[in-house]
XYZ file of C-alpha atoms in Angstrom:
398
model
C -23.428 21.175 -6.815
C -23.523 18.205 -4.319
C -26.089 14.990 -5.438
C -26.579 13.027 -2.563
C -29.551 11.064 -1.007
C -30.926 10.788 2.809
C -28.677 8.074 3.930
C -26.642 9.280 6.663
C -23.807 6.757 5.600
C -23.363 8.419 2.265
C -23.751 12.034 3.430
C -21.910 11.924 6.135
C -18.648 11.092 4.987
C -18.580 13.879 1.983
C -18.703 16.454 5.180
C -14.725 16.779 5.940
C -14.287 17.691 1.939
C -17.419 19.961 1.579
C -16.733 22.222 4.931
C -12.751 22.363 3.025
C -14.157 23.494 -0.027
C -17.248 26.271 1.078
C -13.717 27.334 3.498
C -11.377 28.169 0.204
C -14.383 30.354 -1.018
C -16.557 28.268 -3.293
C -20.329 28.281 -3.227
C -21.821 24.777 -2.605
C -25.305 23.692 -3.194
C -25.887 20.412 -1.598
C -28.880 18.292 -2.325
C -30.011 16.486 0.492
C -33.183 15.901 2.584
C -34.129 14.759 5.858
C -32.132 13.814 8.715
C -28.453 14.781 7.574
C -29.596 18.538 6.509
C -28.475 20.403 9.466
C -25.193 18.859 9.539
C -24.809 19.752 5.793
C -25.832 22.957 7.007
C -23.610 23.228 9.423
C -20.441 22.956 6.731
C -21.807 26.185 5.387
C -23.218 24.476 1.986
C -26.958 25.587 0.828
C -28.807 22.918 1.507
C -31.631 22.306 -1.751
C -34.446 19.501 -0.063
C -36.269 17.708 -2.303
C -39.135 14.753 -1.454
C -37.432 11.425 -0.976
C -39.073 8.387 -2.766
C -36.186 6.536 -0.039
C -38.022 8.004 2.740
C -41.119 5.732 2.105
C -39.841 2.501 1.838
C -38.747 0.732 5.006
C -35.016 -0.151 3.607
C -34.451 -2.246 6.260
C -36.772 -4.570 4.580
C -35.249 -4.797 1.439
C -31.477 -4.379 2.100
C -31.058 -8.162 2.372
C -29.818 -10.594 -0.052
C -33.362 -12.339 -0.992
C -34.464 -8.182 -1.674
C -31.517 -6.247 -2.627
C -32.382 -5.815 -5.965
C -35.571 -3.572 -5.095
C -32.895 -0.969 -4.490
C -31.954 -0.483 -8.093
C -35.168 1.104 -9.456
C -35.725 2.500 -6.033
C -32.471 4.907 -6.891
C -33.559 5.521 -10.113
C -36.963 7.316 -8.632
C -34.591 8.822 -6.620
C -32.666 10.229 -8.672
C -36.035 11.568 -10.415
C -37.267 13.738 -6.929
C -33.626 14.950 -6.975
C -33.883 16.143 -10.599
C -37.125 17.149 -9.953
C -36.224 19.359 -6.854
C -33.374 20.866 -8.924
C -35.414 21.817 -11.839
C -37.844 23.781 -9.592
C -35.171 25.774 -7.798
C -31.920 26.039 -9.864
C -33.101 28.913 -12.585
C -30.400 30.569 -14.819
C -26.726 30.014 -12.630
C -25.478 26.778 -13.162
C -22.950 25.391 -11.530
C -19.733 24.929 -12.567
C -19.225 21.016 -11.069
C -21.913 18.068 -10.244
C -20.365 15.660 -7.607
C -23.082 12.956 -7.028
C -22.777 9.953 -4.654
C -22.325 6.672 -7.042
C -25.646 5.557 -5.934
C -27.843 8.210 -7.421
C -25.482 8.605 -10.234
C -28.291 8.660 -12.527
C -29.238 12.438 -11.225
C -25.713 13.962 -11.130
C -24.888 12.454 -14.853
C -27.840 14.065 -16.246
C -27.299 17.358 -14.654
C -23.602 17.253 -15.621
C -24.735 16.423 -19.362
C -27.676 18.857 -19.135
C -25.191 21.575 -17.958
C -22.202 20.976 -20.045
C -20.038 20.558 -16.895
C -17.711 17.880 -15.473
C -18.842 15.667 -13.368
C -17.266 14.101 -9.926
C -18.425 10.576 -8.305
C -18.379 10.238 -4.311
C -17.989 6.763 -3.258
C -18.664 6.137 0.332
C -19.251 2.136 -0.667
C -16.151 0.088 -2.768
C -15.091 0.592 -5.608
C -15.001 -0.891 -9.136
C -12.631 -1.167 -11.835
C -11.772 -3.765 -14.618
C -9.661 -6.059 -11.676
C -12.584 -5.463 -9.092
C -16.435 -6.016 -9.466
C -18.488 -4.771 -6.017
C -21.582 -6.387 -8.041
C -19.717 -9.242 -8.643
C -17.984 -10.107 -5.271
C -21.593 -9.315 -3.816
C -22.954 -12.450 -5.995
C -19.810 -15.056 -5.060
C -20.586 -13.882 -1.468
C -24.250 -14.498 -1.593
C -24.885 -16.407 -4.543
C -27.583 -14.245 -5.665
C -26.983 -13.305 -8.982
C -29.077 -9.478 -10.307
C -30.646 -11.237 -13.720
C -32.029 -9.002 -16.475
C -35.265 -11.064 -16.590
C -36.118 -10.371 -12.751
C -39.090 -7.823 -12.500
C -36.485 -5.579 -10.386
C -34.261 -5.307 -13.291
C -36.861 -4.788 -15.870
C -38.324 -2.135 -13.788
C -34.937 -0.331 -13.381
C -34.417 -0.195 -17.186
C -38.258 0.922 -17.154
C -37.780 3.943 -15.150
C -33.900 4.710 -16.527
C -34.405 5.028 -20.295
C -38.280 7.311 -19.394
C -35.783 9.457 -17.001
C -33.278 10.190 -19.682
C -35.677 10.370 -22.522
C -37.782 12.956 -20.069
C -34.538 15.149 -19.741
C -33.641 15.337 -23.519
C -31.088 12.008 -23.527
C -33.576 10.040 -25.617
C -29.999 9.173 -28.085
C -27.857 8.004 -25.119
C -28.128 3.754 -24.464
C -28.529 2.460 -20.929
C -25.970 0.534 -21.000
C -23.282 3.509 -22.478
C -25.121 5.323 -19.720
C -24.576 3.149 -16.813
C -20.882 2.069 -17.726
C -19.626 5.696 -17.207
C -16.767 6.346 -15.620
C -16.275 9.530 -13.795
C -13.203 11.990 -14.348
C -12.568 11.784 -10.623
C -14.072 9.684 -8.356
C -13.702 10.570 -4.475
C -13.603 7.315 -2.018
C -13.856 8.193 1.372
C -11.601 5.028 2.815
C -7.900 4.477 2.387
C -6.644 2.754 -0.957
C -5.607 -0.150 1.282
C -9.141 -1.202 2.292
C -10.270 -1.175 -1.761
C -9.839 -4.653 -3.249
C -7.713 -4.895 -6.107
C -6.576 -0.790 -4.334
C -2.908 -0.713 -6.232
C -4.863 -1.286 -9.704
C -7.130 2.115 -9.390
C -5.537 4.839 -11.593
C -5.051 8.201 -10.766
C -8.943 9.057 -11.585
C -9.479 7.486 -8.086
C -8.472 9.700 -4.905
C -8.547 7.904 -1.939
C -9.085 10.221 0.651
C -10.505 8.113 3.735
C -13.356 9.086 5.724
C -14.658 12.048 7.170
C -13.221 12.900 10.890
C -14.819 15.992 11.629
C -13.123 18.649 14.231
C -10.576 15.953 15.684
C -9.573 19.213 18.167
C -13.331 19.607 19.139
C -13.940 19.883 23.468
C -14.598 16.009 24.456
C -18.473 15.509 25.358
C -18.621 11.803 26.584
C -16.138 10.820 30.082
C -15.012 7.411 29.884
C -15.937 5.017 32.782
C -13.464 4.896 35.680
C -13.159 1.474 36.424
C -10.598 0.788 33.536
C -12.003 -2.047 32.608
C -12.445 -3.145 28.970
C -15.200 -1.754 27.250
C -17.206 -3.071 23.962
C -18.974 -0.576 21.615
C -22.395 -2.160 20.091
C -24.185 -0.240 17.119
C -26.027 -2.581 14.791
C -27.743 -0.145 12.614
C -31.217 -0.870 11.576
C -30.798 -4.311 11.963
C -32.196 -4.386 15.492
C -35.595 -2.573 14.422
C -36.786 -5.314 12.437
C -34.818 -7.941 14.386
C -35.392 -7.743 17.942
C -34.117 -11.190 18.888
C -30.757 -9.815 17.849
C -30.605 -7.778 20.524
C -32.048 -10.212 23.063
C -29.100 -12.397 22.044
C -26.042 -9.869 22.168
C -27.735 -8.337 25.611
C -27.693 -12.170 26.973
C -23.992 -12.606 25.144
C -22.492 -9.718 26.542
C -23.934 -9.908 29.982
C -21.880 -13.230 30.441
C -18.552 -11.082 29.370
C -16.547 -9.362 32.123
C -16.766 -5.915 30.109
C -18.407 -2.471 29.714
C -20.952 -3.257 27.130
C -22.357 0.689 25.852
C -24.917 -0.413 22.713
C -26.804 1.969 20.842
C -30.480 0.516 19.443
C -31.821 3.591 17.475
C -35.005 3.223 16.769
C -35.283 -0.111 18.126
C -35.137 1.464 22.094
C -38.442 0.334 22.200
C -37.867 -3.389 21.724
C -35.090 -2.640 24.098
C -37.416 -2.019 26.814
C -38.862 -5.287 26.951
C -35.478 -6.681 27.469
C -33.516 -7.202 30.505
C -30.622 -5.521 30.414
C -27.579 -6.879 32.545
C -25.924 -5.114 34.784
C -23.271 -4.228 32.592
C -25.057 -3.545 29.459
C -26.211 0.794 28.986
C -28.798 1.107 26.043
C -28.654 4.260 24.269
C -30.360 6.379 21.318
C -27.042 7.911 20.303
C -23.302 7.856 21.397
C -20.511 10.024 20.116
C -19.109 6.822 18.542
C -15.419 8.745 17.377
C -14.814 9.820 21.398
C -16.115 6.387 22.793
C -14.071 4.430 20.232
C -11.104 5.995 21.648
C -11.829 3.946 24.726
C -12.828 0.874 23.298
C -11.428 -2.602 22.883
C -13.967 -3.913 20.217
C -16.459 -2.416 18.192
C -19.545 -4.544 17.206
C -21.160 -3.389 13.976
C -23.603 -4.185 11.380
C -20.628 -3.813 8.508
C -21.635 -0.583 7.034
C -18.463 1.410 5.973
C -19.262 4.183 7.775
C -18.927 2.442 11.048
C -16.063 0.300 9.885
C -14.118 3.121 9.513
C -14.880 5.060 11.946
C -13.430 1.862 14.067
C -10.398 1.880 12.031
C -9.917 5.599 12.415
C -9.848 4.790 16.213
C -7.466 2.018 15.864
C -10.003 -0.389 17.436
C -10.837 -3.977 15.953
C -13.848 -5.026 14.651
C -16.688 -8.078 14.651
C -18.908 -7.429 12.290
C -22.570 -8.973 12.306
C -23.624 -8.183 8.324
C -27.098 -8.189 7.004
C -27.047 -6.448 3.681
C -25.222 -8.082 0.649
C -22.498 -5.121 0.739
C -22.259 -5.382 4.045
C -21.119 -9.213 4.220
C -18.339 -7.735 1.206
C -16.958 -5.040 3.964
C -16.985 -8.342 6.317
C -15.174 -9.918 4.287
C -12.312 -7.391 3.729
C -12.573 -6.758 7.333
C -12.154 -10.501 8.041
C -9.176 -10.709 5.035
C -6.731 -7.744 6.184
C -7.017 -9.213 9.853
C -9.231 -6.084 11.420
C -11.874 -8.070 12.988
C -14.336 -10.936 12.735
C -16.856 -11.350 10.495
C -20.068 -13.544 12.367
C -22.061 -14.385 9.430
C -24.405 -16.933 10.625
C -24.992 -15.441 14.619
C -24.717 -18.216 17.494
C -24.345 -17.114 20.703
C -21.392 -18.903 20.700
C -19.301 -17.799 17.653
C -20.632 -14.126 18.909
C -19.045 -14.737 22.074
C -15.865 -16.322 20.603
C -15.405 -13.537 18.212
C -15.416 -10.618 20.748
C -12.973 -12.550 22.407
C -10.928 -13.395 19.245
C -10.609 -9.827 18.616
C -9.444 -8.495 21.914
C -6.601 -11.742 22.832
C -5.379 -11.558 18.843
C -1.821 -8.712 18.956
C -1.718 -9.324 15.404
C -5.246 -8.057 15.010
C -4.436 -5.041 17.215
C -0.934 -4.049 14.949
C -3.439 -4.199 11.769
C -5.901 -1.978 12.923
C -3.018 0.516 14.099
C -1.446 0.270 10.282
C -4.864 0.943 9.010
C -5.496 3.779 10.992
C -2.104 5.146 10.090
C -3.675 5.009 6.175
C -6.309 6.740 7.388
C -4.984 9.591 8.357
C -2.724 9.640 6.203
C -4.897 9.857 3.191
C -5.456 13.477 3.419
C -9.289 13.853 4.602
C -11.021 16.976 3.279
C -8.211 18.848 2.060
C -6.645 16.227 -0.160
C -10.236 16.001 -1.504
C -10.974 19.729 -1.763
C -7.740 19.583 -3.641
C -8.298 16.767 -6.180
C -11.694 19.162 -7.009
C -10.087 22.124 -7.885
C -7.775 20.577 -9.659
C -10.170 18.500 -11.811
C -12.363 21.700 -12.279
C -8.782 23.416 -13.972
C -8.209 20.524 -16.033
C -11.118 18.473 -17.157
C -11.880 19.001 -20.745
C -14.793 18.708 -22.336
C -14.070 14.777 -23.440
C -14.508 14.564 -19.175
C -17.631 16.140 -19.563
C-alpha cells in the first residue's frame, strides 16, 4: 500500500517506481484523491480516495514563512481522512508493505504498526539525517524558528497523541513517534542535490525523479524561428499574487526571447494583463518536451519543477515563496544550476535570466546533474530497493 496526499508534487514523482512495481506483478493500492488519481490510475495501481482535509484550505495562503507552521497539524488531519478512508475499505487482506510520503508519515506509521509490516518513506522534498536538518536549514534561511509554545505546535501535538491513542498506540511517545526512521527511504532526486548527500547510509536510495515514457510520440512542436526560448511556471504563486505576473510579463517582454508561461489557475488575472508580443499564456504545457527546447526555466522552487529542469539539462532562476522552497533555491544557487531571486525587482529578474543563459559554467553543471539523474536508476532501481527491503526487513524494521 501507497500513503500519499493530493499534492501533485508528491504524487507525481512516486509514478516511474509504482508503474515498475504493478509491471513485475505486485498488487498496489494507492491512496490518493483528487487531481493526481487518473494518472495513478493510469500506472495500473487501485486507486483508494478518501476526503482531503488539504483540499479545503487554500495552501497557497499558508505555505509562506509568516504561516508555514499551519501545515503541521494540517498533515496530521490528513493523515486522519487517510486512516479513516483505509479503515472503511481495507477489510481482512493486508498488505504486505506501507510506503507513505514523509509528509503524512503519521498515516503510513500507524498502518505499518497496526499491520505488523515494514514500512517504506517516499521523499519527494530533502532529506534529513544527523549532518543535515531540512527543519533546521529552513529556520537559518528564514529566521523563523517552529516553537513548541506557538498555537500551531500545540495543536499538532493535540491532534498527534488523540490519532495514535484512537488507533490503539496510546503507549508510544510523540516524540519516539516522530523521530522514526524508516528501513528504506526512497528520494526521488539524485544523491548529489541532497545536502550533506555522501553522509546518507545505505537506508537512503536515491533514485531521482520520475521521467515517465521518455520514448513516448512528441505532442508539443517547437517554434521555428530558433530563437531562445524561456519556460515560466510559477506554481500557485501567481493566484494569490497577480502583480507577479504583471511584472515577469513586463520583464520578459523587454527580452529578445520566446517567453511560453503557464498561470494555472491564475489565467484569469492573466486576462487583465497585456501580454507582449512575445509572451503565450497557457493552462498547461508538457513542461519535459518544452524543456528540451529551452534556455532557462523560471520556477517557483518546488522540486518537482527543479528537477524536471535538471532532467532536461536546462538552468534554472528560481523565484521561491514557501520556506522549502527558498532551501531548493539555495542548493540550486550553491551547485551553480541557476539563480535564486529572493527579493523580486524587475531588475535582478531581468539580470538573472540573463545570468543564467551567458554563464558556460552554469550550462556544464546542469549537464553533470542531469547525467546523475539518469543515472540514478528511476523506477527500476526503486522497484528494486522494495523488493529487496520486503525480503529482508525484520521485524526490528517493523
Amino acid at each position: 500500500m501507497i500513503v500519499n496526499h493530493c499534492g501533485f508534487g508528491h504524487v507525481l514523482p512516486t509514478l516511474d517506481v509504482v508503474a515498475e512495481l504493478h509491471r513485475r506483478g505486485h498488487r498496489i493500492t494507492y491512496v490518493t484523491t483528487g487531481g493526481p488519481v487518473e494518472k495513478v490510475a493510469a500506472t495500473g495501481a487501485t486507486v483508494l480516495e478518501y476526503e482531503s482535509a488539504l483540499a479545503e484550505v487554500d495552501l497557497a495562503a499558508i505555505d509562506t514563512v509568516e504561516e508555514s507552521h499551519w501545515l503541521l497539524p494540517l498533515l496530521v488531519r490528513e493523515s486522519a481522512a487517510i486512516l479513516r478512508a483505509v479503515d472503511r475499505h481495507v477489510d481482512g487482506e493486508e498488505p504486505d508493505l506501507v510506503a507513505h510520503d514523509s509528509t503524512v508519515y503519521h498515516a503510513g506509521r500507524i498502518l505499518a504498526r497496526k499491520w505488523g509490516v515494514p514500512a517504506v518513506a517516499l521523499c519527494a522534498t530533502l532529506s534529513s539525517n544527523e549532518h543535515f536538518s531540512l527543519l533546521d536549514k529552513i529556520v537559518r534561511t528564514t529566521g523563523k524558528e517552529l516553537r513548541r509554545g506557538r498555537p500551531a505546535m500545540i495543536e499538532f501535538s493535540t491532534r498527534l497523541r488523540e490519532l495514535l491513542d484512537e488507533h490503539g498506540l496510546s503507549d508510544v511517545p510523540l516524540e519516539e513517534f516522530t523521530s522514526r526512521v524508516e528501513g528504506l527511504h526512497l528520494e526521488f532526486y539524485p544523491r548529489s542535490f541532497q545536502y550533506a548527500g555522501e553522509t546518507f547510509d545505505d537506508r537512503h536510495v536515491f533514485v531521482g525523479p520520475a521521467l515517465g515514457d521518455t520514448g513516448a510520440a512528441p505532442t508539443w512542436t517547437p517554434p521555428s524561428d530558433g530563437g531562445p526560448l524561456l519556460v515560466v511556471s510559477l506554481g500557485t504563486a501567481v493566484d494569490r499574487r497577480p502583480e507577479v505576473l504583471r511584472m515577469c510579463a513586463q520583464v520578459l517582454g523587454e527580452l529578445p526571447w520566446r517567453v511560453l508561461m503557464t498561470v494555472h489557475h491564475g489565467l484569469d488575472d492573466a486576462d487583465a494583463v497585456v501580454l507582449p508580443p512575445n509572451v503565450e499564456v497557457h493552462r498547461w504545457l508538457p513542461l519535459g518536451e518544452v524543456l528540451d527546447h529551452a534556455d532557462a526555466f523560471l520556477c517557483h522552487g518546488g522540486m518537482g519543477s527543479i528537477m524536471v529542469a535538471l532532467a532536461h539539462a536546462t538552468p534554472l532562476v528560481v523565484l521561491p515563496e514557501s520556506p522549502e522552497s527558498r532551501v531548493n533555491a539555495d542548493r540550486v544557487a550553491e551547485l551553480g544550476l541557476g539563480r535564486a531571486v529572493t527579493e523580486v525587482t524587475p531588475e535582478r529578474l531581468r539580470d538573472a535570466i540573463r545570468a543564467v543563459t551567458a554563464d558556460p559554467r552554469i550550462r556544464e553543471r546542469v549537464v553533470a546533474m542531469r547525467e546523475d539523474i539518469l543515472g540514478a536508476g528511476g523506477g527500476s532501481r526503486g522497484a528494486d530497493a522494495i523488493e529487496s527491503y520486503l525480503k529482508t526487513a525484520g521485524s526490528g524494521d517493523r
